[in-house]
PDB file of C-alpha atoms and ligand atoms in Angstrom:
ATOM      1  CA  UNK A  17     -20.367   0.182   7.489  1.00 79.00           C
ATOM      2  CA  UNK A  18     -17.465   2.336   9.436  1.00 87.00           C
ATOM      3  CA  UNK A  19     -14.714   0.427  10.313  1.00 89.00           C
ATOM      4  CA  UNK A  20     -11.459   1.206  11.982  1.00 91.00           C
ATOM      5  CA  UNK A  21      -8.234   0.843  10.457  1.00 92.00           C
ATOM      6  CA  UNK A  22      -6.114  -0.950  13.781  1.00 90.00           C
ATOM      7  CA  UNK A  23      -2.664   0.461  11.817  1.00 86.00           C
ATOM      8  CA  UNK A  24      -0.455   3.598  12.146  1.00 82.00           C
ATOM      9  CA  UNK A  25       1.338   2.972   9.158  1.00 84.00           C
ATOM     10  CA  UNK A  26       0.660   5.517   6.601  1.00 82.00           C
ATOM     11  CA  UNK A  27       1.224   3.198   3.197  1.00 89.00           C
ATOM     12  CA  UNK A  28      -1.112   0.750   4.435  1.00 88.00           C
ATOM     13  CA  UNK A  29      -3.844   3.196   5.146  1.00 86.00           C
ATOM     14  CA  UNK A  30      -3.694   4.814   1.529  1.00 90.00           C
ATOM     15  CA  UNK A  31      -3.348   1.110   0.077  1.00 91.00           C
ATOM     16  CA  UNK A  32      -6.131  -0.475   1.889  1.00 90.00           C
ATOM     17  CA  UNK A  33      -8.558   2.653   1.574  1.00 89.00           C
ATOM     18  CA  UNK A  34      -7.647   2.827  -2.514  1.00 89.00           C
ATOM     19  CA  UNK A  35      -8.857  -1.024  -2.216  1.00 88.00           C
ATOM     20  CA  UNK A  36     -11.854  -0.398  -0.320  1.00 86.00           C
ATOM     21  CA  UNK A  37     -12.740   2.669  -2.179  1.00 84.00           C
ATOM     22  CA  UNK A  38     -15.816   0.893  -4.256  1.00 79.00           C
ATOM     23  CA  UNK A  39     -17.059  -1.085  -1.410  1.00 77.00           C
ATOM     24  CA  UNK A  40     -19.723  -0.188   0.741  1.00 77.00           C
ATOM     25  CA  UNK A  41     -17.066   0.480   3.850  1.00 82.00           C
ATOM     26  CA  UNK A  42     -16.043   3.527   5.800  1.00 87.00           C
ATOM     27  CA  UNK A  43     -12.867   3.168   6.576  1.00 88.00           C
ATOM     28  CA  UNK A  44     -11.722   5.797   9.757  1.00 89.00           C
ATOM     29  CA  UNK A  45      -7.760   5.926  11.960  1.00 89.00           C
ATOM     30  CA  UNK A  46      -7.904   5.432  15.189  1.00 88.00           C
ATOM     31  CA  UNK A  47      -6.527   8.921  15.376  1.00 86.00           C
ATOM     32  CA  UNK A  48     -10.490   9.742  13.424  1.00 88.00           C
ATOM     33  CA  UNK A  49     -11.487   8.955  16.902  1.00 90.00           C
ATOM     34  CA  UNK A  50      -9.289   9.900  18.996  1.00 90.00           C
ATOM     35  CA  UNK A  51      -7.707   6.769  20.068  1.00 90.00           C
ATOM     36  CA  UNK A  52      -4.209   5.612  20.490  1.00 91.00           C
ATOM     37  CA  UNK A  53      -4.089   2.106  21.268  1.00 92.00           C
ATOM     38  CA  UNK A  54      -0.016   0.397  21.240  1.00 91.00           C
ATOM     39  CA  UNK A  55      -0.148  -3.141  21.175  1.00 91.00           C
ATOM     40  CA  UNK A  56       2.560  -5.044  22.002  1.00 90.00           C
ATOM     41  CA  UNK A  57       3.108  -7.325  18.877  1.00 88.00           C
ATOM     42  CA  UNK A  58       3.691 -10.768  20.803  1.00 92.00           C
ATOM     43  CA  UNK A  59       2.392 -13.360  18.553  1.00 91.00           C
ATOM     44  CA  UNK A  60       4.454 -15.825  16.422  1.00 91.00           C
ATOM     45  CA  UNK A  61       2.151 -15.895  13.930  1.00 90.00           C
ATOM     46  CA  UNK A  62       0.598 -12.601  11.285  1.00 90.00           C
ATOM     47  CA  UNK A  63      -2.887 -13.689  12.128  1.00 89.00           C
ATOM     48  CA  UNK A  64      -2.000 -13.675  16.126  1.00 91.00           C
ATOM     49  CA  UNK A  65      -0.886 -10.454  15.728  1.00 91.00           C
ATOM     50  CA  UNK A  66      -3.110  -9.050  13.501  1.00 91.00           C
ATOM     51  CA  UNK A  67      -5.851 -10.647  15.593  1.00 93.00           C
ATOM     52  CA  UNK A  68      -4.065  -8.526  18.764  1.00 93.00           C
ATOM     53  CA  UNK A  69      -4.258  -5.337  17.067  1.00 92.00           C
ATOM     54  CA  UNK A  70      -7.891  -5.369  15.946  1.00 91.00           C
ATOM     55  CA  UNK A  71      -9.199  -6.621  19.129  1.00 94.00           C
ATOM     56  CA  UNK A  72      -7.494  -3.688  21.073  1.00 94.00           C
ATOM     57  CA  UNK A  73      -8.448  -1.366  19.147  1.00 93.00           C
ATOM     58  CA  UNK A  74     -12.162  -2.535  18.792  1.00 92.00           C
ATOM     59  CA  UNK A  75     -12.097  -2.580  22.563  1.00 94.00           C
ATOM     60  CA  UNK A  76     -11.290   0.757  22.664  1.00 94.00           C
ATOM     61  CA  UNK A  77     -13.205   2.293  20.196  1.00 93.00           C
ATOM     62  CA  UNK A  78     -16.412  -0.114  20.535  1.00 92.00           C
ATOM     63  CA  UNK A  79     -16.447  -0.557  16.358  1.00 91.00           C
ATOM     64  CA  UNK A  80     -15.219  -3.304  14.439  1.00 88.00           C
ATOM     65  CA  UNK A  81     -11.624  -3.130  13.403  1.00 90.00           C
ATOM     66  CA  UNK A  82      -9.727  -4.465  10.429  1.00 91.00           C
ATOM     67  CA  UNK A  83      -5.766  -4.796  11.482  1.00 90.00           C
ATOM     68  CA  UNK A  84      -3.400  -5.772   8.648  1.00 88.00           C
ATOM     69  CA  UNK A  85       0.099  -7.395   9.942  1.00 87.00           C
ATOM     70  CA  UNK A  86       2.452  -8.682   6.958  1.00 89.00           C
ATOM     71  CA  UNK A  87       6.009  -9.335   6.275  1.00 90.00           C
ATOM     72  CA  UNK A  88       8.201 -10.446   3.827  1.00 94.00           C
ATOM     73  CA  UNK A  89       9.152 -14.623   4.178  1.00 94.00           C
ATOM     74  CA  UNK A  90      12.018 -15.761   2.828  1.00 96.00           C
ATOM     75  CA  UNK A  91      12.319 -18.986   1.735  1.00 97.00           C
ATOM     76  CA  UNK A  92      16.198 -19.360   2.236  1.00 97.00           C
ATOM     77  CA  UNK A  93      16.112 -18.035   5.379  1.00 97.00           C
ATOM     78  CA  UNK A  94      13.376 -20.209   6.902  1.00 96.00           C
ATOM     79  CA  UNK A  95      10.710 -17.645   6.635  1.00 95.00           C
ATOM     80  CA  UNK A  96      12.455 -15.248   7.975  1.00 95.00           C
ATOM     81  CA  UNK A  97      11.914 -12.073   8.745  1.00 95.00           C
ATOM     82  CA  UNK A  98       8.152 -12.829   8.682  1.00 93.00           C
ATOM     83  CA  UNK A  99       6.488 -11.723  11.561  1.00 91.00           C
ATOM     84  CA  UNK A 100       9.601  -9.579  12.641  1.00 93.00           C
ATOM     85  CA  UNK A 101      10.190  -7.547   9.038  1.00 93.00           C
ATOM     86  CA  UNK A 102       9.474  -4.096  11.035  1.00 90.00           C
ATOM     87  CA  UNK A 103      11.881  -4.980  13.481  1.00 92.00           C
ATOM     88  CA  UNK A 104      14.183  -6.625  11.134  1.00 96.00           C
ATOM     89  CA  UNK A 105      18.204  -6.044  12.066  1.00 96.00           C
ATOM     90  CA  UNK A 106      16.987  -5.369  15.546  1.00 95.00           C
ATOM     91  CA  UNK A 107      18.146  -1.811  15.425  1.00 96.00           C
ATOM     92  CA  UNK A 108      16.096   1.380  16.213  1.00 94.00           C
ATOM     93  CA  UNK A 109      18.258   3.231  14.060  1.00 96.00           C
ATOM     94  CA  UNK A 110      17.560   1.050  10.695  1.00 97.00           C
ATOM     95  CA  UNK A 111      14.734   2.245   8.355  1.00 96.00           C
ATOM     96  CA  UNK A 112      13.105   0.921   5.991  1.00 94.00           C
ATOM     97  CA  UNK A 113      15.968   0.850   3.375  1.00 96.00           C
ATOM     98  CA  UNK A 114      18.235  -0.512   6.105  1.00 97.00           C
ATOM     99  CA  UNK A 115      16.510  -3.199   6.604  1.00 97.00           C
ATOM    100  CA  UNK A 116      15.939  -3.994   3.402  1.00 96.00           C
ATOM    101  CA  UNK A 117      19.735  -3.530   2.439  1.00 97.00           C
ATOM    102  CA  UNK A 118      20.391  -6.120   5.782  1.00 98.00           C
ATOM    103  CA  UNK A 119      17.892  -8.262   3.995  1.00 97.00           C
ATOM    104  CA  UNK A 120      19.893  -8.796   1.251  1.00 97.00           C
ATOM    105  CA  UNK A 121      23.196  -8.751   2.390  1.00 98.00           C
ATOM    106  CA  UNK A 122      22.019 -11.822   4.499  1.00 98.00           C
ATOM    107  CA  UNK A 123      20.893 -13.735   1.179  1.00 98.00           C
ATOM    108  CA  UNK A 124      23.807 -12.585  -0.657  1.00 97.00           C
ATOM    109  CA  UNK A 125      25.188 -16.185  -0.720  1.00 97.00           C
ATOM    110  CA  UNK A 126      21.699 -17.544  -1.921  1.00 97.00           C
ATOM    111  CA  UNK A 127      21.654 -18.865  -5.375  1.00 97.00           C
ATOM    112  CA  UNK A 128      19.566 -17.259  -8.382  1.00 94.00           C
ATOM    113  CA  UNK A 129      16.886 -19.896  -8.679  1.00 95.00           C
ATOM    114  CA  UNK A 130      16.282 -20.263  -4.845  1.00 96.00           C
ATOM    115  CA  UNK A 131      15.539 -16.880  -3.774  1.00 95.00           C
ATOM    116  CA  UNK A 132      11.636 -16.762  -3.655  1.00 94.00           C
ATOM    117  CA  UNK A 133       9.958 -14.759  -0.947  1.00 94.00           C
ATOM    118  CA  UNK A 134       6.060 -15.168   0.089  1.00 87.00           C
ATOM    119  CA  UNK A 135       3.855 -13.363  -1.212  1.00 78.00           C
ATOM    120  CA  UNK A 136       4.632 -15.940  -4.269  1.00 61.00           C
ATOM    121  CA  UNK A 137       7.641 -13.797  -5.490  1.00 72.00           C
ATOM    122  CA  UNK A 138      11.192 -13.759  -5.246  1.00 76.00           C
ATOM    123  CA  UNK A 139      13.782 -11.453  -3.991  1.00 90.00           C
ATOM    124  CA  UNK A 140      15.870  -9.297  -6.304  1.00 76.00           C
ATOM    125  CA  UNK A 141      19.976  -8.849  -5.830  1.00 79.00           C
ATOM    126  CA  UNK A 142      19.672  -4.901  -5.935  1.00 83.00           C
ATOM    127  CA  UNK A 143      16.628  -2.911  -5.165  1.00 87.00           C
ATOM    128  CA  UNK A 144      14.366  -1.527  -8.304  1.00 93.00           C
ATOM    129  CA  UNK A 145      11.858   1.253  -8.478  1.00 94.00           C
ATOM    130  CA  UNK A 146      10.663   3.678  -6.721  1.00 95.00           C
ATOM    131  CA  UNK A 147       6.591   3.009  -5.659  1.00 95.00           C
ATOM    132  CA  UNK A 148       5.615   1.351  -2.700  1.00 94.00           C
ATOM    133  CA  UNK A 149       7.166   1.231   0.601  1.00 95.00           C
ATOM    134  CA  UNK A 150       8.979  -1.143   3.156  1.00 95.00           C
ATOM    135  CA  UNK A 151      11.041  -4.197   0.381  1.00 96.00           C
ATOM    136  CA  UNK A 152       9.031  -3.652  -2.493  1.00 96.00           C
ATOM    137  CA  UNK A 153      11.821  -2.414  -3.785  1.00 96.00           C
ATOM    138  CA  UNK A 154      13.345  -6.051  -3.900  1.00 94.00           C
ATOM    139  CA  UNK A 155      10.441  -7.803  -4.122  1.00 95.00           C
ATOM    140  CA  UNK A 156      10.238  -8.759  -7.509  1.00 95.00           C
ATOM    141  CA  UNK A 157       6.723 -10.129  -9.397  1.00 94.00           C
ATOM    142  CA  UNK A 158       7.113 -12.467 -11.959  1.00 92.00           C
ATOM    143  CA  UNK A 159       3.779 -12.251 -13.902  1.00 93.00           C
ATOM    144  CA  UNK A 160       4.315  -8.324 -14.315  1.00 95.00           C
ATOM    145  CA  UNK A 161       8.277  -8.747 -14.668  1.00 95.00           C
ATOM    146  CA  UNK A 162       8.478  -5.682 -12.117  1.00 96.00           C
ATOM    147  CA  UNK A 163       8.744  -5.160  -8.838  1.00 96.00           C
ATOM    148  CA  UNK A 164       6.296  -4.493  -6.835  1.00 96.00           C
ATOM    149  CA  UNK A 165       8.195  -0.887  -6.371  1.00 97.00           C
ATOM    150  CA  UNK A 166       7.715  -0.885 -10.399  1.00 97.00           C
ATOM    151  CA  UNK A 167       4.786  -1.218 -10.582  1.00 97.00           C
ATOM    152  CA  UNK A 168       2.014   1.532  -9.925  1.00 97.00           C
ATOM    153  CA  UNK A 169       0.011   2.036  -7.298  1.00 96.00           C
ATOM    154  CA  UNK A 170      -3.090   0.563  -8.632  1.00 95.00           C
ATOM    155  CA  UNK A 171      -1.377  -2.398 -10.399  1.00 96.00           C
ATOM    156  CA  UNK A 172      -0.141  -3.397  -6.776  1.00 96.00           C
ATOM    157  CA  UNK A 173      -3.505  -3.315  -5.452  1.00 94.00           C
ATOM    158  CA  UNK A 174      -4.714  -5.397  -7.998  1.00 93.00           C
ATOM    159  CA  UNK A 175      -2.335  -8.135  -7.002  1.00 93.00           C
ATOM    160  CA  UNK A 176      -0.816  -7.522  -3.597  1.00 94.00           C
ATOM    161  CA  UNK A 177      -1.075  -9.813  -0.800  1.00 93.00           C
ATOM    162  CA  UNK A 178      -3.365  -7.134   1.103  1.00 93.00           C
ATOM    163  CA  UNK A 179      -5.954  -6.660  -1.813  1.00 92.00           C
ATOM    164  CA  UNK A 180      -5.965 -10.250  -1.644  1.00 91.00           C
ATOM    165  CA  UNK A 181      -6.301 -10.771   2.024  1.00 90.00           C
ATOM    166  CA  UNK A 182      -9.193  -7.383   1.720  1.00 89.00           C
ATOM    167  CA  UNK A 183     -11.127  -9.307  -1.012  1.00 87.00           C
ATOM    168  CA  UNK A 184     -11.629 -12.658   1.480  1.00 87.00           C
ATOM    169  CA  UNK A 185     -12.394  -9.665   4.284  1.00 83.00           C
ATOM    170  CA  UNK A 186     -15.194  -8.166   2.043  1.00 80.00           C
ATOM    171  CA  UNK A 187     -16.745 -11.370   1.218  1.00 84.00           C
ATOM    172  CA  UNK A 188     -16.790 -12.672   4.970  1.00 80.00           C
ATOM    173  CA  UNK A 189     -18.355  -8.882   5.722  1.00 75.00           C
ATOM    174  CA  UNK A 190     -21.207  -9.324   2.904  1.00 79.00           C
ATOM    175  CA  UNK A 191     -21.531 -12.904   4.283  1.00 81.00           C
ATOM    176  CA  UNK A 192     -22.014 -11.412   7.872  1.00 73.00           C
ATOM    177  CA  UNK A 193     -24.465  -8.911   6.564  1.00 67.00           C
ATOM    178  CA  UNK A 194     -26.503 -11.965   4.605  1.00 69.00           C
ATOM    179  CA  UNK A 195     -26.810 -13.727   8.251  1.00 66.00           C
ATOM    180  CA  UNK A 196     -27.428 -10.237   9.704  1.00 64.00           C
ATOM    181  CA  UNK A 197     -30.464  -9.310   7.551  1.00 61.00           C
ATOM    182  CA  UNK A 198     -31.856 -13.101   8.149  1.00 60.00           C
TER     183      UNK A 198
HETATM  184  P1  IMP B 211       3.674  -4.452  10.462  1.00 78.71           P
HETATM  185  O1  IMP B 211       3.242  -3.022  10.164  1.00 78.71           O
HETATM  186  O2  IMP B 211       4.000  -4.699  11.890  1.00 78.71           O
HETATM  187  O3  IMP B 211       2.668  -5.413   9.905  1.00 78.71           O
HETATM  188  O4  IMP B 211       5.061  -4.681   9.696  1.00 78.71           O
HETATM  189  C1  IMP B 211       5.068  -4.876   8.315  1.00 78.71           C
HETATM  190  C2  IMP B 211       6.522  -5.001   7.811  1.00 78.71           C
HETATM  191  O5  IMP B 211       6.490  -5.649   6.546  1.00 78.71           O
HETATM  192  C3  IMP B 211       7.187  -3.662   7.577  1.00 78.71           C
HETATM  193  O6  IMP B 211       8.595  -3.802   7.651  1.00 78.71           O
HETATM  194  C4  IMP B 211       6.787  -3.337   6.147  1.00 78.71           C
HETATM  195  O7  IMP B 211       7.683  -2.467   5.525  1.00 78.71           O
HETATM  196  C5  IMP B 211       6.767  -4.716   5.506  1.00 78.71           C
HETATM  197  N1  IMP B 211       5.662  -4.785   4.532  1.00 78.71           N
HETATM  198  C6  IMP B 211       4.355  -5.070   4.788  1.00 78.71           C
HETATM  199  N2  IMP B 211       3.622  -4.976   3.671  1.00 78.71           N
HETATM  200  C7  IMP B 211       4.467  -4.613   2.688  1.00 78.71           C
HETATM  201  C8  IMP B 211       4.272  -4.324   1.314  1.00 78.71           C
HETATM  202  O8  IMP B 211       3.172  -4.345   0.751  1.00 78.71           O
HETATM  203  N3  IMP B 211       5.380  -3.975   0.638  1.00 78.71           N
HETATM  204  C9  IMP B 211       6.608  -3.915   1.214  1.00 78.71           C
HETATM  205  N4  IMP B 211       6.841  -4.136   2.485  1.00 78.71           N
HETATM  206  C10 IMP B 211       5.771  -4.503   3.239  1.00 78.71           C
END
């Protein structure tokens, strides 16, 4: 089944096609098809916005889209940045090691002991390792001892909120397909 990725961002194309990779999915950019769809990212919520990309972009290309939007929640900070981790800092000229350095020089005063962060994780004092992208530097894993910047890049997809949020995607396709062939 081809199915477009609704994403520009470069990490989460090589994560989620390494993830996909034994499934029966063909997984092609927008760019594949020569489509460049900007959606405003409006919703308060990851599955309003997700749900915003992948419609757009399955309007304009007529196939079904997958759209992954994710964020890092921190508990301390009320969930924040959450929906607004790419525009954390508000401040075109901070990257992605910007706004993770803002990140945690706004939880500096948080104890050890109360610094976890959704995905079920917490966040480190200094950044470790080098994989990854965006705060996986800080984002440390407790089962593997790592972060997830420590860890490699299939140990991450073993684990990572996206192969986990893939694996419910797969199962709803194959469900889809059951109904389908009925
Ligand atoms: P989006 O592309 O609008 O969904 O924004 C995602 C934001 O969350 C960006 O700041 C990313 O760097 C960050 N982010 C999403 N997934 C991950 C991840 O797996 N590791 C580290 N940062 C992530």
């Amino acid at each position: 089944m081809k199915v477009v990725l609704a994403s520009k961002n470069p990490h989460k194309l090589v994560e989620i096609s390494a993830i996909l990779k034994p499934l029966d999915v063909e997984l092609v950019l927008e760019s594949d098809l020569g489509v460049d769809v900007e959606v405003e990212e409006t919703g308060s919520t990851f599955e309003e916005n997700s749900f915003l990309k992948a419609n757009a972009v399955r309007k304009a290309t007529g196939l079904p889209a997958l759209a992954d939007d994710s964020g890092i929640a921190v508990d301390a900070l009320g969930g924040a940045p959450g929906v607004h981790s790419a525009r954390y800092g508000d401040d075109p000229a901070l990257d992605d090691w910007g706004r993770l350095l803002l990140l945690l020089k706004n939880t500096e005063q948080v104890p050890d002991g109360q610094r976890q962060a959704q995905f079920v994780s917490v966040i480190t004092r200094e950044a470790h390792g080098e994989g990854g992208f965006g705060y996986d530097p800080i984002f440390y894993y407790p089962p593997a001892g790592k972060t997830f910047a420590e860890l490699t890049a299939g140990e991450k997809n073993q684990v990572s909120h996206r192969a986990k949020a893939l694996k419910l995607f797969y199962e709803k396709l194959c469900e889809e397909g059951k109904h389908a062939d009925q």
